[in-house]
Coordinates of N, CA and C in Angstrom, one line a residue:
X17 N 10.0 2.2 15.9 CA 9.0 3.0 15.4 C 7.8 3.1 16.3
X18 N 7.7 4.4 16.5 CA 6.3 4.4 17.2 C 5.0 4.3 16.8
X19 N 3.8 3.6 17.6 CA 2.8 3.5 16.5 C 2.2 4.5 15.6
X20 N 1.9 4.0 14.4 CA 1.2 5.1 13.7 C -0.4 4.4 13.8
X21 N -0.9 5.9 13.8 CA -2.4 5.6 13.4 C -2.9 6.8 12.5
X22 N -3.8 6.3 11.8 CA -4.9 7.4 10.9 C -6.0 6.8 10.3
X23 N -6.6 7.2 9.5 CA -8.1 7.7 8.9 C -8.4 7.9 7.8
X24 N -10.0 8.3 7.9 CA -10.2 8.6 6.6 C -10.5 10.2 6.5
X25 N -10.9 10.5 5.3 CA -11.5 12.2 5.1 C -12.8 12.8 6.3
X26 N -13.4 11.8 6.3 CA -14.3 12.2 7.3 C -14.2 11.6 8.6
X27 N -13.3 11.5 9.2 CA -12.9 10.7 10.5 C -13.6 9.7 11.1
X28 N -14.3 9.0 10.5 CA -14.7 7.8 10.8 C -14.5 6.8 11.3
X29 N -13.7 6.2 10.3 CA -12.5 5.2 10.4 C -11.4 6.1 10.7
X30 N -10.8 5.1 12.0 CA -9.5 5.6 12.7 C -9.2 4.0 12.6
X31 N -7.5 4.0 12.5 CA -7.2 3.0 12.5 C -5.5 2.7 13.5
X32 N -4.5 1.9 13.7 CA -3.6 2.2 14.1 C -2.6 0.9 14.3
X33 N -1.2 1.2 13.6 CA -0.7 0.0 12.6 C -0.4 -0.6 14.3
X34 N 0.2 -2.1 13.9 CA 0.9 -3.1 15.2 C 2.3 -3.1 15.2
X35 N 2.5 -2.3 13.9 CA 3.8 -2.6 13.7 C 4.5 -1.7 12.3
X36 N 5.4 -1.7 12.2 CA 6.1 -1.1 10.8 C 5.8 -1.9 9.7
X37 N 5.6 -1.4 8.6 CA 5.2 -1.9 7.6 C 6.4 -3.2 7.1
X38 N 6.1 -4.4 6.3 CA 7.3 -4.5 5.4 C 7.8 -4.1 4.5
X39 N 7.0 -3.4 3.4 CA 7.8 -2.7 2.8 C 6.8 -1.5 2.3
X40 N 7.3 -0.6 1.3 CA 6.7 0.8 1.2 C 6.8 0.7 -0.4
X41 N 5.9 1.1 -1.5 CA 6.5 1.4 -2.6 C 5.8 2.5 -3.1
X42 N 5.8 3.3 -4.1 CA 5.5 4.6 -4.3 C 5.2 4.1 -5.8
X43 N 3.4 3.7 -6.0 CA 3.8 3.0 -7.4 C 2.8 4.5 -8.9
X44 N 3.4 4.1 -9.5 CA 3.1 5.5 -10.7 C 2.7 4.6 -11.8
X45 N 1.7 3.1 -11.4 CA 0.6 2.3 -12.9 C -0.1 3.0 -12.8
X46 N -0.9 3.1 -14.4 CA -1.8 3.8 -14.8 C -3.2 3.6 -13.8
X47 N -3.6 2.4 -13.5 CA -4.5 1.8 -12.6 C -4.6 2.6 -11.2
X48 N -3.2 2.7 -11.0 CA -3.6 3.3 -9.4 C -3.9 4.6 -9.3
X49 N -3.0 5.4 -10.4 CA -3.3 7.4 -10.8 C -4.7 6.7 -11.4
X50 N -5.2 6.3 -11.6 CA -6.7 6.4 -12.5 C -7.6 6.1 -10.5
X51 N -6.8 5.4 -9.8 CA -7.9 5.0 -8.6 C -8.0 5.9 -7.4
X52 N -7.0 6.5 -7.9 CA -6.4 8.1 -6.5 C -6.9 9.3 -7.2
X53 N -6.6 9.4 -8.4 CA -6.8 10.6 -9.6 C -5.4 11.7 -9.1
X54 N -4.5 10.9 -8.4 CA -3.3 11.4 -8.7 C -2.2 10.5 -9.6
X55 N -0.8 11.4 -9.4 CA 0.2 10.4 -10.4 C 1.0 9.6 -9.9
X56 N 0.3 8.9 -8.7 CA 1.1 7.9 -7.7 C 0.5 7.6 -6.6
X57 N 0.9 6.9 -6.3 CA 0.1 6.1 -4.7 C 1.1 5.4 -4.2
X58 N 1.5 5.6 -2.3 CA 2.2 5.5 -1.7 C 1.5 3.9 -0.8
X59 N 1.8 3.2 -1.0 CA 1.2 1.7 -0.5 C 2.5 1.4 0.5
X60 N 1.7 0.7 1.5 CA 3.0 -0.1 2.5 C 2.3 -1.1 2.7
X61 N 3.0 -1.7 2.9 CA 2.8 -3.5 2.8 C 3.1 -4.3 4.3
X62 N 1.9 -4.5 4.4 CA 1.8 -5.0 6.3 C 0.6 -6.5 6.5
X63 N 1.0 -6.5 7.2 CA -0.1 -8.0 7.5 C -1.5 -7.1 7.8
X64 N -2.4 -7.9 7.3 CA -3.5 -7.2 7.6 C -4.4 -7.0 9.1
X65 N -3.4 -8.2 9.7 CA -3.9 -8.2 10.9 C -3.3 -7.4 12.2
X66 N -2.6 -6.8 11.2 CA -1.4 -5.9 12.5 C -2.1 -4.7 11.7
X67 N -3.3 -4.5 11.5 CA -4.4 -2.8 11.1 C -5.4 -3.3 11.7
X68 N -5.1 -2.4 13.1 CA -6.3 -2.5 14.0 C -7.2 -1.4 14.1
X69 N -8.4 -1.6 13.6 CA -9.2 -0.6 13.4 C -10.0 -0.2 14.5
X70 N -9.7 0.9 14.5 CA -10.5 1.6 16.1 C -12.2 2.4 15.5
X71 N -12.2 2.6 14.7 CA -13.8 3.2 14.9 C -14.1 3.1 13.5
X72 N -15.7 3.1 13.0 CA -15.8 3.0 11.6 C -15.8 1.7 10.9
X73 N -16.5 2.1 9.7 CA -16.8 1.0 8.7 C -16.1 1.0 7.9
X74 N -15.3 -0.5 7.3 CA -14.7 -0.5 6.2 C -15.3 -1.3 4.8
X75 N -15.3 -1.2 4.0 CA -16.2 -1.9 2.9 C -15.4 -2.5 1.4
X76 N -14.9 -3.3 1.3 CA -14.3 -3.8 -0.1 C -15.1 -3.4 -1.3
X77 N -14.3 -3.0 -2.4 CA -15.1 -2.7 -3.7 C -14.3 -3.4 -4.6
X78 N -14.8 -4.4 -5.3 CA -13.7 -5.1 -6.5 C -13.5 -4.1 -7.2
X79 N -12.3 -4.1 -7.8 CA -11.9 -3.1 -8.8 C -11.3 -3.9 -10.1
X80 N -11.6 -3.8 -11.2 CA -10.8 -4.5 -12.6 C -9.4 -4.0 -12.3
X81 N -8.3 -5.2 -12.9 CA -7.4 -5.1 -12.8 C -6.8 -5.4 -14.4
X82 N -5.5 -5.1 -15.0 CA -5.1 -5.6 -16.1 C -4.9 -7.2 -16.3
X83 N -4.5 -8.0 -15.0 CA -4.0 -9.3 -15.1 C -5.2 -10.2 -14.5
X84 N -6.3 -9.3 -14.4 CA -7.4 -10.2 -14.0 C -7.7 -10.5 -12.8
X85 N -6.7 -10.6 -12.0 CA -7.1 -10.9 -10.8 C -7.8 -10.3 -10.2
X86 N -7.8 -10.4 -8.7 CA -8.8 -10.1 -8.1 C -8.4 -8.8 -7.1
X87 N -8.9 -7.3 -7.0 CA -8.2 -6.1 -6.7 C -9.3 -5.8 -5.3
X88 N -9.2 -6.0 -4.1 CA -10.1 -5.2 -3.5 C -9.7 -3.9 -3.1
X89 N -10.6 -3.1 -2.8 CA -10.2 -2.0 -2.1 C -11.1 -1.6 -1.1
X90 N -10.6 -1.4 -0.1 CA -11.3 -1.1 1.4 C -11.3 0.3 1.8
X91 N -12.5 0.6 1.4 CA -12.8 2.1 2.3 C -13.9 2.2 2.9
X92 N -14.0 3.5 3.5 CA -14.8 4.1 4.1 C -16.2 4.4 4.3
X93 N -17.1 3.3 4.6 CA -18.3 3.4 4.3 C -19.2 4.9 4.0
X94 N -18.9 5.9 4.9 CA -19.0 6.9 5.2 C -19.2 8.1 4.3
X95 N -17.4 8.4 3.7 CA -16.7 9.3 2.7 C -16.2 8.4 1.5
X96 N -15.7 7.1 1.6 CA -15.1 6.6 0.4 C -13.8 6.4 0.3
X97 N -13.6 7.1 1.5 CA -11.5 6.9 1.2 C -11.2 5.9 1.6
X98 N -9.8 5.5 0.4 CA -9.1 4.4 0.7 C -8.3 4.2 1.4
X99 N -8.7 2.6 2.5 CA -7.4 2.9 3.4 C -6.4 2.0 3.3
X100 N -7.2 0.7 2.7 CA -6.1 -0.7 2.2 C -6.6 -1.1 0.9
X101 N -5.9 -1.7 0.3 CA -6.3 -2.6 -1.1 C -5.8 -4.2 -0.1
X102 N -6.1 -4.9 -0.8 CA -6.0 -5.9 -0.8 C -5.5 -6.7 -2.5
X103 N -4.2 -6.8 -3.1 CA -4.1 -7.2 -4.8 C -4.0 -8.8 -4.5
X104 N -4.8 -9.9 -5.3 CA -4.7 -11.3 -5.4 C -5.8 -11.6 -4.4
X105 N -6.3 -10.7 -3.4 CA -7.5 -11.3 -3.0 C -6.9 -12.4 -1.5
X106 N -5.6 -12.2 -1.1 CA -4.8 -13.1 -0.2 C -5.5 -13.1 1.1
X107 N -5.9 -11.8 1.8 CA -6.6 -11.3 2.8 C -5.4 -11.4 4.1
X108 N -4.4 -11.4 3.9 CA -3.8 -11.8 4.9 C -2.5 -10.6 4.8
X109 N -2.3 -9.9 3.6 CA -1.6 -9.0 3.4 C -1.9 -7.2 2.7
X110 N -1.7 -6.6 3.2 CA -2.2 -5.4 3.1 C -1.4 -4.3 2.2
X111 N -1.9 -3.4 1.4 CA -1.5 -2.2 1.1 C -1.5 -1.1 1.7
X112 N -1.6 -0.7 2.7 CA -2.3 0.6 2.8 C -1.4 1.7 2.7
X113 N -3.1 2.5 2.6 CA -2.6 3.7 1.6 C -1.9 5.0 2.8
X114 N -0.5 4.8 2.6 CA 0.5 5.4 3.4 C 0.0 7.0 3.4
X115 N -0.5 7.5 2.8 CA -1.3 8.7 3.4 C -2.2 9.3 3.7
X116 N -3.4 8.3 4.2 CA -4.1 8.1 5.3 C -3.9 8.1 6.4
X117 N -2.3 7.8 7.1 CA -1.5 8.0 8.3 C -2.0 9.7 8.8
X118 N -2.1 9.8 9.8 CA -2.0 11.2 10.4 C -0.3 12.3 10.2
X119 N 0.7 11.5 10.1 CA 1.9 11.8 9.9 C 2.0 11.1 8.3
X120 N 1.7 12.2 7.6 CA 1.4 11.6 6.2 C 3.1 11.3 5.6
X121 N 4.5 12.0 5.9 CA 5.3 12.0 5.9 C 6.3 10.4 6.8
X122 N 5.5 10.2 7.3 CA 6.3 8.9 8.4 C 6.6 8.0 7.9
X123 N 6.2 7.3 6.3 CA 7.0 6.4 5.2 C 7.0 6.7 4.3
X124 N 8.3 6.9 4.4 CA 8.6 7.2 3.0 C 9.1 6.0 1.7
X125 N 8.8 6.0 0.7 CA 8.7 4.5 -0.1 C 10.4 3.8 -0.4
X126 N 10.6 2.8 -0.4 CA 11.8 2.3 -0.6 C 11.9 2.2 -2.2
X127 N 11.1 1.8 -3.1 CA 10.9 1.8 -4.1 C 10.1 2.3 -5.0
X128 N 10.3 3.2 -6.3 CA 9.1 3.4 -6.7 C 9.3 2.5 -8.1
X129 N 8.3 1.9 -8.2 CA 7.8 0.5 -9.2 C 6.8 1.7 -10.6
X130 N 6.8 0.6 -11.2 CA 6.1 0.9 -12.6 C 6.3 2.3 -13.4
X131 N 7.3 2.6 -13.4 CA 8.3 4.2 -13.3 C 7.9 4.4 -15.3
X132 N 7.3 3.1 -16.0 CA 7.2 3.5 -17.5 C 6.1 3.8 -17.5
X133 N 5.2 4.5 -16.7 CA 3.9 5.1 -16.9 C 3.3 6.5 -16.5
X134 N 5.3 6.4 -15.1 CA 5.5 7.6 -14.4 C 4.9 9.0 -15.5
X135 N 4.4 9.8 -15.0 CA 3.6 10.8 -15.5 C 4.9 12.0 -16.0
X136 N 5.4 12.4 -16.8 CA 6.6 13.3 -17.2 C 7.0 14.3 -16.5
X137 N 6.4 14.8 -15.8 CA 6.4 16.0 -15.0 C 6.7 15.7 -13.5
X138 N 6.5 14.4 -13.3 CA 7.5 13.9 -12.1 C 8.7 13.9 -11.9
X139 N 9.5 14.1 -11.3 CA 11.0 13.9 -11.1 C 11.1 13.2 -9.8
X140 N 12.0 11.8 -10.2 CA 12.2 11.4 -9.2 C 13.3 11.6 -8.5
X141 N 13.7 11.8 -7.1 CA 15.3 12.0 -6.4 C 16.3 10.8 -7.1
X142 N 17.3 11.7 -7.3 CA 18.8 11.6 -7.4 C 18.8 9.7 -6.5
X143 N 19.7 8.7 -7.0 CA 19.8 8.0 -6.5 C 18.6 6.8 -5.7
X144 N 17.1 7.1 -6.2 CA 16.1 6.6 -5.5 C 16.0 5.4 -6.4
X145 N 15.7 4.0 -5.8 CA 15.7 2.9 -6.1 C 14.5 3.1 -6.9
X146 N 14.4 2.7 -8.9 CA 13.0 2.5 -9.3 C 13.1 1.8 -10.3
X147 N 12.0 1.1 -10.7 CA 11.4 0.2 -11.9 C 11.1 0.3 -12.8
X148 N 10.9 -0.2 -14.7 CA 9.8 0.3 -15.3 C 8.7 -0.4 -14.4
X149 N 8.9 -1.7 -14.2 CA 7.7 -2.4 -14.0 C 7.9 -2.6 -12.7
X150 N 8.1 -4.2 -12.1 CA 8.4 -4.7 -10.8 C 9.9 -4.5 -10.4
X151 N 10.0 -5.2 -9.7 CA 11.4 -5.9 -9.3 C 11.5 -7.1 -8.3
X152 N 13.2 -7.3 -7.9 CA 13.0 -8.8 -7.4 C 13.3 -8.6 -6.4
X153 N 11.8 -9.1 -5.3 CA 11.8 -8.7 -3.8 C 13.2 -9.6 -3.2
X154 N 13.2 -10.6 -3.1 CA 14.7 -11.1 -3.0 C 15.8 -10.2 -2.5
X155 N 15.8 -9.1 -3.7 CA 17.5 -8.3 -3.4 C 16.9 -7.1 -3.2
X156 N 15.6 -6.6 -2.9 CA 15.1 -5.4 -2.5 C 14.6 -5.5 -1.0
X157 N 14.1 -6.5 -0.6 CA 13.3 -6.3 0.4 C 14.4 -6.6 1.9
X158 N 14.2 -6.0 2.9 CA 15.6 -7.1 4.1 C 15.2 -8.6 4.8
X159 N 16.1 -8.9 5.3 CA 15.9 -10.0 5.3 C 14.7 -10.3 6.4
X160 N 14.5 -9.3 7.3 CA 13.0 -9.5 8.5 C 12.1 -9.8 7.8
X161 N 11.7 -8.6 6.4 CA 10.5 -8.0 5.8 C 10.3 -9.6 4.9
X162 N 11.1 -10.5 4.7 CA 11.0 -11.4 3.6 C 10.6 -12.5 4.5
X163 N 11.2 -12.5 6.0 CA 11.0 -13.7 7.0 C 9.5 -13.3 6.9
X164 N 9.1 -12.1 7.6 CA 7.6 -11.9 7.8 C 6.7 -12.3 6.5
X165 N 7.1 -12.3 5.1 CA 6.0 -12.4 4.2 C 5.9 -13.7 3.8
X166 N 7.0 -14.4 4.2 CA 7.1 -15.9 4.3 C 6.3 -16.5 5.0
X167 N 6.4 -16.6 6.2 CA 5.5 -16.7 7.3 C 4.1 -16.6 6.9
X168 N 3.6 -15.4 6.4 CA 2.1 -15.0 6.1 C 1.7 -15.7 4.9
X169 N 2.7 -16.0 3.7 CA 2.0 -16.2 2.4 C 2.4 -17.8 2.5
X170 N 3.6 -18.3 3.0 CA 4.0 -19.5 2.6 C 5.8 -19.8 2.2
X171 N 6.6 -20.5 2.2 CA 7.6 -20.9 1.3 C 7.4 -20.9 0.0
X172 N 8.3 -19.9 -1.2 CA 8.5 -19.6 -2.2 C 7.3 -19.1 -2.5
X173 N 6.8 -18.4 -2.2 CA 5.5 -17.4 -2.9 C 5.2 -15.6 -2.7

């Protein structure tokens, strides 16, 4: 994969990954269409340290979450756009928001998660791996993407 890099709405923040994501999911909770004000949000999942930010301010905003925990979201001091969340508050593992990329098409999601909230007027492809809720990274994820999150979070977590 060649590097990707992108931004925000007002070109501010420019940023540019180290690496391919671990994983991609395409999730349709009520929380995230309520945080985009669309009916889904495309997240890829990368160490946070392999988002190397070339120009611009980024700024965390807690956001309520259903399970309480702790939701940051990092945008753009500037305009406001989202480029990473951060869910659990780990700081070491990232969401970002897959179309913020300049090649807004260059990941496309392996999964799409929380599919009982999916909006009705969605249709998803024929054969596309989905959820009502989660699933078990275990038999989803490959086996690099699982070495790497091992590595970053710990054994069994």
């Amino acid at each position: 994969m060649s590097q990707l890099e992108g931004g925000c709405a007002c070109g501010a923040v420019r940023y540019r990954l180290k690496s391919g994501p671990m994983f991609v999911h395409c999730c349709h909770c009520s929380d995230c269409q309520r945080q985009v004000g669309s009916a889904f949000v495309i997240n890829a999942l990368i160490e946070t340290d392999r988002i190397e930010v070339l120009a611009g301010e980024i700024a965390p905003t807690a956001m309520p979450t259903d399970s309480g925990r702790p939701h940051l979201v990092y945008r753009c001091t500037g305009c406001g756009t989202t480029i990473w969340s951060d869910y659990g508050d780990r700081k070491v593992m990232s969401f970002l928001r897959a179309t913020t990329l300049d090649d807004r098409a260059a990941l496309s999601p392996d999964v799409h998660i929380f599919t009982r909230s999916k909006l009705p007027w969605v249709e998803l492809p024929d054969g596309v791996r989905a959820y009502d809720v989660y699933y078990d990274m275990q038999k989803e994820w490959p086996a690099e993407s699982l070495a790497r999150r091992e590595a970053l979070l710990g054994p069994g977590r």
